[in-house]
GROMACS .gro file of C-alpha atoms in nm:
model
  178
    1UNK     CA    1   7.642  17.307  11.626
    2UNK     CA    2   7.926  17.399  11.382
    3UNK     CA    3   7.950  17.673  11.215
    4UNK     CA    4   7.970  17.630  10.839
    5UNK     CA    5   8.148  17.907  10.695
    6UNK     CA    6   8.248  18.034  10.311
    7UNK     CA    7   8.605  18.062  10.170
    8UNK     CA    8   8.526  18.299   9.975
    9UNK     CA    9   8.332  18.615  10.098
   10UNK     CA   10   8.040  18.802   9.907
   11UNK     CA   11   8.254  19.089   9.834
   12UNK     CA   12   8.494  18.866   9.651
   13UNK     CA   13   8.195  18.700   9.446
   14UNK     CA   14   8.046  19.067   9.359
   15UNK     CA   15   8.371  19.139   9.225
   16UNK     CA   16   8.393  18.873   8.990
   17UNK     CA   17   8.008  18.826   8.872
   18UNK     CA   18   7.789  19.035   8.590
   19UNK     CA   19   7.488  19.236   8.683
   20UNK     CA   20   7.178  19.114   8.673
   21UNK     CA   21   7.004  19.047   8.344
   22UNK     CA   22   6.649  18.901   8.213
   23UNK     CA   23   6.478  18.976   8.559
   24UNK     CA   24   6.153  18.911   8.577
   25UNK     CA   25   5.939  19.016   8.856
   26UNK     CA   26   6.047  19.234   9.192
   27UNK     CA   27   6.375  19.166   9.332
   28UNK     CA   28   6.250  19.056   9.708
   29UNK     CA   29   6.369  19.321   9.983
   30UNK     CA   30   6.510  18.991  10.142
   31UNK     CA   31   6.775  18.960   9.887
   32UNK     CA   32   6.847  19.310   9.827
   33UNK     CA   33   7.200  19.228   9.748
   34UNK     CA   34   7.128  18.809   9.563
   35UNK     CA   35   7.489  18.751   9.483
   36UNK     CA   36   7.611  18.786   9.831
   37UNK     CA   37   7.390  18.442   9.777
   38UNK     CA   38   7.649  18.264   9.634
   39UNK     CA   39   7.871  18.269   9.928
   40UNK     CA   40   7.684  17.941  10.023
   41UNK     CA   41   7.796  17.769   9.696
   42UNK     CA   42   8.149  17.725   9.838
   43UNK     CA   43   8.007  17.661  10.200
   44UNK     CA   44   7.840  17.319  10.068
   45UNK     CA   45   8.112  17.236   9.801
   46UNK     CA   46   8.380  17.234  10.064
   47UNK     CA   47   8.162  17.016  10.310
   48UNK     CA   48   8.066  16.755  10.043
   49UNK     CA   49   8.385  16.728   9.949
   50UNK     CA   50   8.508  16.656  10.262
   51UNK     CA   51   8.570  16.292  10.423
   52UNK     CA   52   8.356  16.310  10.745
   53UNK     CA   53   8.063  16.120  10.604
   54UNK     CA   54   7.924  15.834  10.837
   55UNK     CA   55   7.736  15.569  10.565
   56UNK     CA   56   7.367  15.544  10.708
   57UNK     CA   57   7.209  15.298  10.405
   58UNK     CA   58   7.183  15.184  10.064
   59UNK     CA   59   6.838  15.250   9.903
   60UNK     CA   60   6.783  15.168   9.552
   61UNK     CA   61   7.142  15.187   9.457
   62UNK     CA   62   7.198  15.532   9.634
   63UNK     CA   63   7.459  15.535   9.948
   64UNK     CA   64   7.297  15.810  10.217
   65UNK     CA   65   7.560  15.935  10.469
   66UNK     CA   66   7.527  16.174  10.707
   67UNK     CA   67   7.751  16.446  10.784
   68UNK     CA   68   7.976  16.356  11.119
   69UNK     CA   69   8.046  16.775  11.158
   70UNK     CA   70   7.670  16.858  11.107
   71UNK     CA   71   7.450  16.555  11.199
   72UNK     CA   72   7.141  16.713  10.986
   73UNK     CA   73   7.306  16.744  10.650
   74UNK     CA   74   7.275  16.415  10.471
   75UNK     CA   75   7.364  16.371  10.091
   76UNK     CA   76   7.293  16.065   9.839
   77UNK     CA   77   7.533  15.935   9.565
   78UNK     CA   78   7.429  15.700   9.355
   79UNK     CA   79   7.427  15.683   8.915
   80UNK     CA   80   7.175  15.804   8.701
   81UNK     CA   81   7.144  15.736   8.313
   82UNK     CA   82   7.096  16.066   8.206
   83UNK     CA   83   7.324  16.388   8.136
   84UNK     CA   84   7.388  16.635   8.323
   85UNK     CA   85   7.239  16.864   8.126
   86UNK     CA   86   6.931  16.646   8.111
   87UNK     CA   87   6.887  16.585   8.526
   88UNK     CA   88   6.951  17.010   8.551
   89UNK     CA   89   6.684  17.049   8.300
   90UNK     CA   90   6.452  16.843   8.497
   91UNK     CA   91   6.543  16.913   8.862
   92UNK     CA   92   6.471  17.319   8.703
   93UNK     CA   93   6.170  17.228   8.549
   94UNK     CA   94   5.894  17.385   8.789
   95UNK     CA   95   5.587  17.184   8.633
   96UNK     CA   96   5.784  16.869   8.783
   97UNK     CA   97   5.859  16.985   9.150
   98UNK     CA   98   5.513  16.731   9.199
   99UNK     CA   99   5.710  16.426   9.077
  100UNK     CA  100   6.015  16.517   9.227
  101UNK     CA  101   5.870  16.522   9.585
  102UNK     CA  102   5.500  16.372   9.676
  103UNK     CA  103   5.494  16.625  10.005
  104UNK     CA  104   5.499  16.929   9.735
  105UNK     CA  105   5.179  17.082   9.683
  106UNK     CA  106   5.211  17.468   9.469
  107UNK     CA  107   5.458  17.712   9.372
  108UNK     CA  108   5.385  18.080   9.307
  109UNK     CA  109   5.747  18.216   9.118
  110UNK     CA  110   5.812  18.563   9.236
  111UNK     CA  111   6.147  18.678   9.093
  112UNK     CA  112   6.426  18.602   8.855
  113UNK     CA  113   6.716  18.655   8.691
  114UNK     CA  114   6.996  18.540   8.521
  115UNK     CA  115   7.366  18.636   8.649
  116UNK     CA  116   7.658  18.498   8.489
  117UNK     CA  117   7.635  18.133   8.461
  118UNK     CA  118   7.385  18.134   8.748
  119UNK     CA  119   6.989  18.178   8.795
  120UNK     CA  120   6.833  18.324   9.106
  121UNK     CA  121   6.482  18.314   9.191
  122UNK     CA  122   6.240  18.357   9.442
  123UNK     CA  123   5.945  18.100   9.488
  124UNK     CA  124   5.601  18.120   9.756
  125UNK     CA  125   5.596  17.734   9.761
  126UNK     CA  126   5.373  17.491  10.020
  127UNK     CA  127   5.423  17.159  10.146
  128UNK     CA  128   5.195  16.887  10.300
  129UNK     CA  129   5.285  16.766  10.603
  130UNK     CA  130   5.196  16.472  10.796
  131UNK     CA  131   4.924  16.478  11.023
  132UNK     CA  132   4.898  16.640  11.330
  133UNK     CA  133   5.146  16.884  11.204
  134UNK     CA  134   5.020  17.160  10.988
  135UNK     CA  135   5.144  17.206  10.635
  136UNK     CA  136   5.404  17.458  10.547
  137UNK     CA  137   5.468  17.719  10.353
  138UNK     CA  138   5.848  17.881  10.237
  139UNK     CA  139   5.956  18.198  10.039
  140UNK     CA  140   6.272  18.039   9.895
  141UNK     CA  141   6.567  18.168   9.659
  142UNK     CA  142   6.672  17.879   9.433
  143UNK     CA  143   7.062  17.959   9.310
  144UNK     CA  144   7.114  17.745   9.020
  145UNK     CA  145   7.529  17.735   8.899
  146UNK     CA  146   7.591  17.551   8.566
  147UNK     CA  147   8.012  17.507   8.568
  148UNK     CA  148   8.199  17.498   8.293
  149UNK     CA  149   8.252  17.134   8.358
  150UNK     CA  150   7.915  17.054   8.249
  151UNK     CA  151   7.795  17.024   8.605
  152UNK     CA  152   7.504  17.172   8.770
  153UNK     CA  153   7.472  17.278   9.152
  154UNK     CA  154   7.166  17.418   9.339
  155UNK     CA  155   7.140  17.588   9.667
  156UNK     CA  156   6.789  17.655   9.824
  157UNK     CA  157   6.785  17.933  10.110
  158UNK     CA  158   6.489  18.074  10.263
  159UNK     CA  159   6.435  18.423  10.279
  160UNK     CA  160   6.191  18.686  10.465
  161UNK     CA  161   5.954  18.881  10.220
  162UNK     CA  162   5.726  19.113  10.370
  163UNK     CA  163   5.516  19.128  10.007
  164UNK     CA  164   5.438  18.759  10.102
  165UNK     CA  165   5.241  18.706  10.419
  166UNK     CA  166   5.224  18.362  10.531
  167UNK     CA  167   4.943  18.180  10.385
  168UNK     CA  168   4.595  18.094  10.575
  169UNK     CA  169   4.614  17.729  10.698
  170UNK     CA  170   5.020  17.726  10.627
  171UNK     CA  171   5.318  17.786  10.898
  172UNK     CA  172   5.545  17.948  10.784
  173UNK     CA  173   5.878  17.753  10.709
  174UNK     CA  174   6.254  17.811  10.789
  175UNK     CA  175   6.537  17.664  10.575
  176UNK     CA  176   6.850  17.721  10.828
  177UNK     CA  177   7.160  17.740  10.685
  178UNK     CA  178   7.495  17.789  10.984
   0.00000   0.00000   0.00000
């Protein structure tokens, strides 16, 4: 498969980003170094920006296409009566991951911290899945970007953590981002 890769590297973003401030919790040995994170921010800005999209359907006035570079990466446009400020608030809110997605079932928050205009942290969250497979589990860093344009990006990456084993009854998830 293609290799996705950023346009600007982590050195580059270290140079131009605060330290970390209002950390709560252990920074994860996984992330030793969480702005190198935001590498990935310009990897999917560049490929949703880009023209190779192949239209796969129209649900509920949202148009899903499917990347024609990297046939697993789908993305939804569609309107929403709300700000952006509003939809960030919400999509951030933790208490309504469960309405977001009906597959969710807990989140244990293990790190964060504010850098710049963007928010790391670290989640131990589990998913149902359907039957016969067994559920899931993920240790996750969330990197949330609010731009000066009023916008608001995430990017979800899993990470290893050996201070969270994988949970009894769980297997343990992979997010993989080329």
């Amino acid at each position: 498969s293609p290799q996705l890769t950023p346009s600007r590297t982590a050195a580059e973003h270290k140079m131009e980003l605060p330290e970390l401030t209002d950390v709560e919790g252990t920074l994860p040995p996984g992330i030793e170094d969480i702005r190198s994170k935001l590498s990935l921010f310009d990897v999917f800005e560049r490929t949703l920006n880009e023209t190779d999209w192949q239209p796969v359907k129209t649900d509920k006035d949202v148009a899903i296409s499917r990347s024609k570079k990297i046939g697993t990466l789908m993305k939804g446009v569609g309107r929403i009566n709300a700000s952006p400020s509003a939809i960030a608030d919400f999509i951030k809110d933790e208490n309504q991951w469960g309405a977001q997605d009906p597959a969710f079932m807990g989140n244990r928050r293990l790190f964060k911290a504010t850098c710049g205009n963007y928010t790391f942290s670290t989640h131990n969250v589990q998913y149902r899945s359907p039957s016969p497979a067994t559920n899931r589990d993920f240790v996750i860093v969330l990197i949330n970007a609010h731009l000066p344009d009023g916008s608001f990006q995430r990017v979800i990456a899993a990470i290893e953590d050996p201070a969270v084993p994988p949970v009894s009854g769980f297997v343990r998830g992979e997010i993989k981002i080329e």
